[in-house]
Short mmCIF file of N, CA and C in Angstrom, two decimals:
data_model
loop_
_atom_site.label_atom_id
_atom_site.label_comp_id
_atom_site.label_asym_id
_atom_site.label_seq_id
_atom_site.Cartn_x
_atom_site.Cartn_y
_atom_site.Cartn_z
N MET A 1 15.84 54.37 31.57
CA MET A 1 15.95 54.28 30.12
C MET A 1 17.09 55.20 29.66
N ASP A 2 17.92 54.71 28.75
CA ASP A 2 19.03 55.53 28.29
C ASP A 2 18.56 56.60 27.29
N LYS A 3 19.40 57.62 27.11
CA LYS A 3 19.03 58.77 26.27
C LYS A 3 18.77 58.37 24.82
N LYS A 4 19.57 57.47 24.28
CA LYS A 4 19.38 57.05 22.90
C LYS A 4 17.98 56.48 22.71
N LYS A 5 17.59 55.60 23.61
CA LYS A 5 16.26 54.99 23.52
C LYS A 5 15.17 56.06 23.66
N GLN A 6 15.38 57.02 24.57
CA GLN A 6 14.41 58.10 24.74
C GLN A 6 14.23 58.89 23.45
N TYR A 7 15.35 59.20 22.77
CA TYR A 7 15.26 59.96 21.53
C TYR A 7 14.67 59.12 20.39
N ASP A 8 14.98 57.84 20.35
CA ASP A 8 14.35 56.97 19.35
C ASP A 8 12.84 56.95 19.53
N ILE A 9 12.40 56.84 20.78
CA ILE A 9 10.96 56.80 21.06
C ILE A 9 10.29 58.14 20.75
N SER A 10 10.96 59.24 21.07
CA SER A 10 10.34 60.56 20.88
C SER A 10 10.48 61.11 19.47
N ALA A 11 11.17 60.40 18.59
CA ALA A 11 11.44 60.93 17.23
C ALA A 11 10.18 61.37 16.50
N ARG A 12 9.12 60.60 16.61
CA ARG A 12 7.91 60.94 15.85
C ARG A 12 7.18 62.16 16.37
N VAL A 13 7.43 62.57 17.63
CA VAL A 13 6.77 63.75 18.19
C VAL A 13 7.75 64.90 18.47
N TYR A 14 9.01 64.68 18.24
CA TYR A 14 10.04 65.67 18.56
C TYR A 14 9.76 67.02 17.90
N ASP A 15 9.47 67.01 16.60
CA ASP A 15 9.26 68.26 15.87
C ASP A 15 8.09 69.06 16.44
N SER A 16 7.00 68.40 16.77
CA SER A 16 5.84 69.13 17.29
C SER A 16 6.14 69.76 18.64
N ARG A 17 7.04 69.17 19.39
CA ARG A 17 7.40 69.71 20.71
C ARG A 17 8.44 70.83 20.64
N TYR A 18 9.43 70.69 19.74
CA TYR A 18 10.60 71.56 19.80
C TYR A 18 10.86 72.42 18.57
N SER A 19 10.12 72.22 17.51
CA SER A 19 10.39 72.92 16.25
C SER A 19 10.42 74.44 16.41
N GLU A 20 9.43 74.99 17.02
CA GLU A 20 9.33 76.45 17.12
C GLU A 20 10.51 77.05 17.89
N ILE A 21 10.82 76.49 19.05
CA ILE A 21 11.90 77.05 19.87
C ILE A 21 13.27 76.85 19.21
N GLN A 22 13.47 75.71 18.55
CA GLN A 22 14.74 75.48 17.86
C GLN A 22 14.90 76.46 16.70
N LYS A 23 13.84 76.68 15.95
CA LYS A 23 13.93 77.60 14.80
C LYS A 23 14.17 79.03 15.25
N GLU A 24 13.68 79.41 16.43
CA GLU A 24 14.00 80.74 16.97
C GLU A 24 15.50 80.85 17.24
N LYS A 25 16.10 79.79 17.78
CA LYS A 25 17.55 79.78 18.03
C LYS A 25 18.32 79.86 16.71
N TYR A 26 17.88 79.10 15.72
CA TYR A 26 18.57 79.14 14.42
C TYR A 26 18.55 80.55 13.85
N ALA A 27 17.37 81.17 13.85
CA ALA A 27 17.24 82.52 13.29
C ALA A 27 18.12 83.51 14.04
N PHE A 28 18.15 83.41 15.34
CA PHE A 28 18.94 84.33 16.16
C PHE A 28 20.43 84.19 15.87
N PHE A 29 20.94 82.97 15.88
CA PHE A 29 22.38 82.76 15.75
C PHE A 29 22.90 82.82 14.32
N LEU A 30 22.06 82.55 13.36
CA LEU A 30 22.53 82.49 11.98
C LEU A 30 22.29 83.76 11.19
N LYS A 31 21.67 84.76 11.82
CA LYS A 31 21.32 85.99 11.08
C LYS A 31 22.54 86.71 10.52
N ASN A 32 23.67 86.63 11.18
CA ASN A 32 24.87 87.35 10.72
C ASN A 32 26.00 86.42 10.29
N ILE A 33 25.66 85.17 10.04
CA ILE A 33 26.68 84.18 9.68
C ILE A 33 26.57 83.85 8.19
N GLU A 34 27.70 83.96 7.49
CA GLU A 34 27.76 83.51 6.11
C GLU A 34 27.92 82.00 6.13
N LEU A 35 26.94 81.30 5.59
CA LEU A 35 26.95 79.84 5.64
C LEU A 35 27.83 79.28 4.52
N LYS A 36 29.08 79.08 4.86
CA LYS A 36 30.09 78.61 3.92
C LYS A 36 30.27 77.10 4.10
N GLU A 37 29.91 76.34 3.08
CA GLU A 37 30.01 74.88 3.15
C GLU A 37 31.47 74.42 3.13
N PRO A 38 31.73 73.23 3.65
CA PRO A 38 30.82 72.29 4.27
C PRO A 38 30.45 72.69 5.71
N ILE A 39 29.20 72.34 6.05
CA ILE A 39 28.61 72.69 7.34
C ILE A 39 28.15 71.40 8.03
N LEU A 40 28.41 71.31 9.32
CA LEU A 40 27.99 70.15 10.11
C LEU A 40 26.95 70.56 11.14
N ASP A 41 25.87 69.81 11.21
CA ASP A 41 24.83 69.93 12.23
C ASP A 41 25.13 68.82 13.25
N LEU A 42 25.84 69.17 14.30
CA LEU A 42 26.34 68.21 15.28
C LEU A 42 25.28 67.96 16.35
N GLY A 43 24.71 66.77 16.32
CA GLY A 43 23.55 66.46 17.16
C GLY A 43 22.30 66.88 16.41
N CYS A 44 22.20 66.45 15.16
CA CYS A 44 21.19 66.98 14.23
C CYS A 44 19.76 66.58 14.54
N GLY A 45 19.57 65.54 15.34
CA GLY A 45 18.21 65.13 15.65
C GLY A 45 17.42 64.83 14.39
N SER A 46 16.25 65.40 14.29
CA SER A 46 15.34 65.12 13.17
C SER A 46 15.59 66.00 11.95
N GLY A 47 16.64 66.77 11.96
CA GLY A 47 16.96 67.59 10.79
C GLY A 47 16.19 68.89 10.70
N LEU A 48 15.75 69.41 11.84
CA LEU A 48 15.03 70.69 11.83
C LEU A 48 15.87 71.81 11.23
N LEU A 49 17.18 71.76 11.45
CA LEU A 49 18.06 72.80 10.89
C LEU A 49 18.04 72.75 9.37
N GLN A 50 18.05 71.56 8.80
CA GLN A 50 17.97 71.43 7.33
C GLN A 50 16.65 71.99 6.84
N GLU A 51 15.58 71.70 7.53
CA GLU A 51 14.27 72.25 7.15
C GLU A 51 14.29 73.77 7.22
N PHE A 52 14.89 74.33 8.27
CA PHE A 52 14.99 75.77 8.44
C PHE A 52 15.80 76.41 7.30
N LEU A 53 16.93 75.80 6.95
CA LEU A 53 17.81 76.36 5.92
C LEU A 53 17.31 76.09 4.50
N GLY A 54 16.50 75.05 4.35
CA GLY A 54 16.02 74.67 3.03
C GLY A 54 17.10 73.94 2.25
N GLN A 55 16.79 73.60 1.06
CA GLN A 55 17.70 72.80 0.23
C GLN A 55 18.83 73.61 -0.38
N LYS A 56 18.83 74.93 -0.17
CA LYS A 56 19.90 75.77 -0.72
C LYS A 56 21.24 75.50 -0.04
N VAL A 57 21.19 74.90 1.15
CA VAL A 57 22.41 74.61 1.90
C VAL A 57 22.55 73.10 2.07
N LYS A 58 23.71 72.61 1.66
CA LYS A 58 24.04 71.19 1.84
C LYS A 58 24.56 71.03 3.27
N LEU A 59 23.87 70.21 4.05
CA LEU A 59 24.16 70.10 5.47
C LEU A 59 24.49 68.66 5.83
N PHE A 60 25.64 68.47 6.48
CA PHE A 60 25.99 67.18 7.04
C PHE A 60 25.38 67.12 8.43
N GLY A 61 24.95 65.94 8.85
CA GLY A 61 24.38 65.78 10.17
C GLY A 61 24.96 64.58 10.88
N CYS A 62 24.96 64.62 12.20
CA CYS A 62 25.53 63.56 13.02
C CYS A 62 24.67 63.44 14.27
N ASP A 63 24.22 62.23 14.59
CA ASP A 63 23.40 62.03 15.78
C ASP A 63 23.49 60.57 16.20
N PHE A 64 23.07 60.28 17.44
CA PHE A 64 23.13 58.91 17.95
C PHE A 64 21.80 58.17 17.87
N SER A 65 20.75 58.83 17.44
CA SER A 65 19.44 58.20 17.33
C SER A 65 19.12 57.87 15.87
N GLU A 66 19.06 56.60 15.57
CA GLU A 66 18.77 56.18 14.20
C GLU A 66 17.38 56.63 13.76
N LYS A 67 16.42 56.63 14.67
CA LYS A 67 15.06 57.08 14.33
C LYS A 67 15.04 58.56 13.97
N MET A 68 15.80 59.37 14.70
CA MET A 68 15.92 60.79 14.37
C MET A 68 16.61 60.96 13.01
N LEU A 69 17.66 60.18 12.78
CA LEU A 69 18.40 60.29 11.53
C LEU A 69 17.54 59.94 10.32
N GLU A 70 16.64 59.00 10.47
CA GLU A 70 15.74 58.65 9.37
C GLU A 70 14.95 59.89 8.93
N ILE A 71 14.46 60.65 9.89
CA ILE A 71 13.70 61.87 9.58
C ILE A 71 14.63 62.92 8.97
N ALA A 72 15.82 63.09 9.54
CA ALA A 72 16.77 64.07 9.02
C ALA A 72 17.15 63.76 7.57
N ARG A 73 17.34 62.51 7.26
CA ARG A 73 17.69 62.12 5.87
C ARG A 73 16.55 62.44 4.91
N LYS A 74 15.32 62.26 5.35
CA LYS A 74 14.16 62.61 4.51
C LYS A 74 14.13 64.10 4.21
N ARG A 75 14.68 64.89 5.11
CA ARG A 75 14.74 66.35 4.92
C ARG A 75 15.93 66.75 4.06
N GLY A 76 16.81 65.82 3.75
CA GLY A 76 17.94 66.13 2.87
C GLY A 76 19.29 66.22 3.54
N GLU A 77 19.36 66.04 4.86
CA GLU A 77 20.67 66.06 5.52
C GLU A 77 21.46 64.81 5.14
N ILE A 78 22.75 65.00 5.00
CA ILE A 78 23.67 63.89 4.77
C ILE A 78 24.05 63.42 6.17
N ALA A 79 23.23 62.55 6.74
CA ALA A 79 23.30 62.25 8.17
C ALA A 79 23.96 60.91 8.45
N LYS A 80 24.84 60.93 9.48
CA LYS A 80 25.56 59.74 9.92
C LYS A 80 25.23 59.44 11.37
N LEU A 81 25.20 58.16 11.67
CA LEU A 81 25.07 57.71 13.04
C LEU A 81 26.41 57.88 13.74
N CYS A 82 26.42 58.56 14.88
CA CYS A 82 27.68 58.69 15.63
C CYS A 82 27.40 58.95 17.10
N ASP A 83 28.35 58.56 17.92
CA ASP A 83 28.29 58.79 19.35
C ASP A 83 29.12 60.04 19.63
N LEU A 84 28.49 61.07 20.13
CA LEU A 84 29.17 62.34 20.35
C LEU A 84 30.12 62.32 21.55
N ASN A 85 30.20 61.18 22.22
CA ASN A 85 31.16 60.99 23.30
C ASN A 85 32.47 60.40 22.80
N LYS A 86 32.48 60.00 21.53
CA LYS A 86 33.65 59.31 20.96
C LYS A 86 34.19 60.09 19.77
N LYS A 87 35.11 59.49 19.04
CA LYS A 87 35.69 60.13 17.86
C LYS A 87 34.60 60.33 16.80
N PHE A 88 34.56 61.54 16.23
CA PHE A 88 33.57 61.85 15.20
C PHE A 88 34.02 61.26 13.86
N PRO A 89 33.08 60.82 13.03
CA PRO A 89 33.43 60.14 11.78
C PRO A 89 33.74 61.09 10.61
N TYR A 90 34.58 62.08 10.86
CA TYR A 90 34.93 63.05 9.82
C TYR A 90 36.43 63.31 9.84
N LYS A 91 36.94 63.78 8.70
CA LYS A 91 38.37 64.07 8.56
C LYS A 91 38.75 65.33 9.34
N ASN A 92 40.01 65.42 9.69
CA ASN A 92 40.55 66.62 10.33
C ASN A 92 40.33 67.84 9.43
N ASP A 93 40.08 68.98 10.04
CA ASP A 93 40.00 70.27 9.33
C ASP A 93 39.06 70.21 8.12
N PHE A 94 37.89 69.62 8.28
CA PHE A 94 36.98 69.42 7.16
C PHE A 94 35.89 70.48 7.05
N PHE A 95 35.34 70.92 8.18
CA PHE A 95 34.17 71.81 8.14
C PHE A 95 34.54 73.28 8.33
N ASN A 96 33.88 74.14 7.55
CA ASN A 96 34.00 75.59 7.73
C ASN A 96 33.15 76.05 8.91
N ILE A 97 32.02 75.39 9.08
CA ILE A 97 31.08 75.77 10.14
C ILE A 97 30.55 74.51 10.81
N ILE A 98 30.52 74.54 12.13
CA ILE A 98 29.85 73.49 12.90
C ILE A 98 28.77 74.19 13.72
N LEU A 99 27.57 73.63 13.68
CA LEU A 99 26.43 74.14 14.42
C LEU A 99 25.95 73.05 15.37
N SER A 100 25.77 73.38 16.63
CA SER A 100 25.30 72.40 17.60
C SER A 100 24.36 73.11 18.57
N PHE A 101 23.07 72.91 18.33
CA PHE A 101 22.05 73.60 19.11
C PHE A 101 21.43 72.67 20.16
N THR A 102 21.57 73.05 21.41
CA THR A 102 20.92 72.37 22.53
C THR A 102 21.28 70.88 22.56
N VAL A 103 22.57 70.60 22.47
CA VAL A 103 23.06 69.22 22.45
C VAL A 103 24.04 68.95 23.59
N LEU A 104 24.91 69.89 23.87
CA LEU A 104 26.02 69.67 24.79
C LEU A 104 25.58 69.10 26.14
N GLN A 105 24.43 69.52 26.66
CA GLN A 105 23.97 69.03 27.95
C GLN A 105 23.65 67.54 27.93
N ASN A 106 23.50 66.95 26.75
CA ASN A 106 23.24 65.52 26.62
C ASN A 106 24.50 64.69 26.43
N VAL A 107 25.64 65.35 26.37
CA VAL A 107 26.91 64.66 26.12
C VAL A 107 27.62 64.42 27.45
N GLU A 108 27.95 63.17 27.71
CA GLU A 108 28.64 62.82 28.95
C GLU A 108 30.11 63.24 28.92
N GLN A 109 30.76 63.05 27.79
CA GLN A 109 32.18 63.36 27.64
C GLN A 109 32.32 64.72 26.94
N GLN A 110 31.97 65.80 27.63
CA GLN A 110 31.95 67.13 27.01
C GLN A 110 33.33 67.57 26.54
N GLU A 111 34.37 67.23 27.28
CA GLU A 111 35.71 67.62 26.85
C GLU A 111 36.07 66.93 25.54
N ASN A 112 35.76 65.66 25.41
CA ASN A 112 36.03 64.95 24.16
C ASN A 112 35.21 65.54 23.02
N PHE A 113 33.96 65.89 23.29
CA PHE A 113 33.08 66.52 22.30
C PHE A 113 33.74 67.79 21.74
N LEU A 114 34.23 68.64 22.63
CA LEU A 114 34.86 69.89 22.20
C LEU A 114 36.18 69.63 21.47
N LYS A 115 36.96 68.69 21.96
CA LYS A 115 38.23 68.34 21.31
C LYS A 115 37.98 67.82 19.90
N GLU A 116 36.98 66.98 19.73
CA GLU A 116 36.65 66.44 18.42
C GLU A 116 36.10 67.53 17.49
N ALA A 117 35.28 68.43 18.02
CA ALA A 117 34.77 69.53 17.21
C ALA A 117 35.94 70.38 16.70
N LYS A 118 36.90 70.64 17.57
CA LYS A 118 38.08 71.40 17.16
C LYS A 118 38.85 70.66 16.07
N ARG A 119 38.99 69.36 16.21
CA ARG A 119 39.75 68.55 15.25
C ARG A 119 39.15 68.63 13.84
N ILE A 120 37.84 68.61 13.73
CA ILE A 120 37.21 68.57 12.41
C ILE A 120 36.88 69.95 11.83
N LEU A 121 37.04 71.00 12.65
CA LEU A 121 36.78 72.36 12.19
C LEU A 121 38.03 72.94 11.53
N LYS A 122 37.85 73.58 10.39
CA LYS A 122 38.98 74.23 9.70
C LYS A 122 39.52 75.39 10.53
N LEU A 123 40.78 75.71 10.31
CA LEU A 123 41.39 76.88 10.94
C LEU A 123 40.56 78.10 10.59
N LYS A 124 40.27 78.92 11.57
CA LYS A 124 39.43 80.11 11.43
C LYS A 124 37.96 79.76 11.18
N GLY A 125 37.61 78.49 11.34
CA GLY A 125 36.22 78.08 11.20
C GLY A 125 35.37 78.61 12.34
N ILE A 126 34.06 78.53 12.17
CA ILE A 126 33.10 79.01 13.17
C ILE A 126 32.35 77.82 13.76
N PHE A 127 32.25 77.83 15.07
CA PHE A 127 31.49 76.81 15.79
C PHE A 127 30.47 77.54 16.64
N ILE A 128 29.19 77.32 16.33
CA ILE A 128 28.10 77.89 17.12
C ILE A 128 27.54 76.77 17.98
N LEU A 129 27.54 77.01 19.28
CA LEU A 129 27.19 76.00 20.26
C LEU A 129 26.20 76.60 21.26
N THR A 130 25.10 75.90 21.50
CA THR A 130 24.21 76.33 22.57
C THR A 130 23.98 75.15 23.51
N THR A 131 23.69 75.48 24.76
CA THR A 131 23.42 74.45 25.77
C THR A 131 22.38 74.98 26.76
N LEU A 132 21.58 74.10 27.26
CA LEU A 132 20.53 74.49 28.20
C LEU A 132 21.11 75.09 29.47
N LYS A 133 20.58 76.24 29.86
CA LYS A 133 21.03 76.90 31.09
C LYS A 133 20.76 76.05 32.32
N LYS A 134 19.59 75.44 32.36
CA LYS A 134 19.18 74.74 33.58
C LYS A 134 20.06 73.54 33.91
N THR A 135 20.82 73.05 32.94
CA THR A 135 21.68 71.89 33.20
C THR A 135 23.17 72.21 33.05
N THR A 136 23.50 73.48 32.85
CA THR A 136 24.88 73.87 32.58
C THR A 136 25.32 74.96 33.54
N LYS A 137 26.49 74.80 34.10
CA LYS A 137 27.09 75.84 34.94
C LYS A 137 27.95 76.70 34.02
N GLU A 138 27.55 77.95 33.85
CA GLU A 138 28.16 78.84 32.85
C GLU A 138 29.67 78.98 33.03
N LYS A 139 30.15 79.24 34.22
CA LYS A 139 31.59 79.45 34.42
C LYS A 139 32.38 78.19 34.10
N GLN A 140 31.85 77.04 34.48
CA GLN A 140 32.55 75.78 34.20
C GLN A 140 32.62 75.50 32.70
N ILE A 141 31.52 75.72 32.00
CA ILE A 141 31.51 75.42 30.57
C ILE A 141 32.40 76.41 29.81
N ILE A 142 32.44 77.67 30.25
CA ILE A 142 33.32 78.65 29.61
C ILE A 142 34.78 78.23 29.77
N LYS A 143 35.15 77.82 30.96
CA LYS A 143 36.52 77.37 31.21
C LYS A 143 36.88 76.19 30.32
N LEU A 144 35.97 75.24 30.18
CA LEU A 144 36.21 74.08 29.34
C LEU A 144 36.30 74.48 27.86
N ILE A 145 35.40 75.30 27.40
CA ILE A 145 35.42 75.74 26.00
C ILE A 145 36.73 76.45 25.67
N GLU A 146 37.20 77.30 26.59
CA GLU A 146 38.42 78.07 26.34
C GLU A 146 39.68 77.21 26.19
N LYS A 147 39.61 75.95 26.60
CA LYS A 147 40.74 75.04 26.38
C LYS A 147 40.91 74.72 24.89
N TYR A 148 39.82 74.85 24.10
CA TYR A 148 39.84 74.41 22.71
C TYR A 148 39.51 75.50 21.69
N PHE A 149 38.81 76.54 22.12
CA PHE A 149 38.33 77.55 21.19
C PHE A 149 38.53 78.96 21.73
N SER A 150 38.53 79.92 20.80
CA SER A 150 38.46 81.33 21.16
C SER A 150 36.99 81.71 21.17
N ILE A 151 36.54 82.27 22.27
CA ILE A 151 35.14 82.68 22.37
C ILE A 151 34.99 84.07 21.78
N GLN A 152 34.17 84.19 20.74
CA GLN A 152 33.91 85.48 20.10
C GLN A 152 32.71 86.17 20.71
N GLU A 153 31.77 85.34 21.19
CA GLU A 153 30.53 85.92 21.72
C GLU A 153 29.88 84.91 22.67
N ILE A 154 29.33 85.40 23.75
CA ILE A 154 28.49 84.60 24.65
C ILE A 154 27.15 85.30 24.71
N THR A 155 26.09 84.55 24.48
CA THR A 155 24.76 85.15 24.40
C THR A 155 23.77 84.37 25.25
N ASP A 156 22.89 85.10 25.89
CA ASP A 156 21.76 84.52 26.58
C ASP A 156 20.65 84.42 25.53
N CYS A 157 20.25 83.23 25.21
CA CYS A 157 19.18 83.11 24.21
C CYS A 157 18.06 82.24 24.77
N GLY A 158 17.27 82.86 25.61
CA GLY A 158 16.13 82.16 26.18
C GLY A 158 16.56 81.07 27.15
N GLU A 159 16.24 79.83 26.80
CA GLU A 159 16.56 78.71 27.68
C GLU A 159 18.02 78.26 27.57
N ASP A 160 18.77 78.82 26.63
CA ASP A 160 20.14 78.39 26.36
C ASP A 160 21.17 79.50 26.61
N PHE A 161 22.40 79.05 26.88
CA PHE A 161 23.59 79.89 26.70
C PHE A 161 24.04 79.61 25.28
N GLY A 162 24.44 80.64 24.58
CA GLY A 162 24.94 80.44 23.22
C GLY A 162 26.35 80.98 23.08
N PHE A 163 27.16 80.30 22.31
CA PHE A 163 28.55 80.66 22.11
C PHE A 163 28.87 80.69 20.62
N VAL A 164 29.55 81.72 20.20
CA VAL A 164 30.14 81.76 18.86
C VAL A 164 31.63 81.60 19.08
N LEU A 165 32.17 80.54 18.52
CA LEU A 165 33.55 80.15 18.77
C LEU A 165 34.36 80.11 17.49
N ASN A 166 35.65 80.29 17.61
CA ASN A 166 36.57 80.14 16.49
C ASN A 166 37.68 79.17 16.89
N LYS A 167 38.18 78.49 15.90
CA LYS A 167 39.34 77.63 16.11
C LYS A 167 40.56 78.51 16.00
N PRO A 168 41.34 78.63 17.09
CA PRO A 168 42.49 79.53 17.07
C PRO A 168 43.61 78.99 16.17
#
């Protein structure tokens, strides 16, 4: 079964399984970040980040599961269907902040994902990216990230490696 179908099927139970751990990651990484709009939730899933931030923050979302997007839209995310392996449906230099929590390990074309994130992030913008440790080789992902971004911080955050990146 392909990943899209898996996420469509799991959409109704996703929050009960992952809400707590995802919200811990959000709290950890966003505690010192000024949330300057526009902000993109790249791989937004069911919109847990919008729920965490509340309606005070206008959040754009992008994901490949229509069932997940339905839930994210109910939470208030301005969510679009997109394939994170291809060109993202946003203008160049549009976002001040891109947030992508526990998504990269699900992307087949990781280099394209990073190149596209760089394209849509404003100069001096912030990109917070986490990826599962168990499926990611740290040295390889660092080398790939450094082709597109300046790494400001690398953090061990439980099950994930976390990166705070800037567009040089």
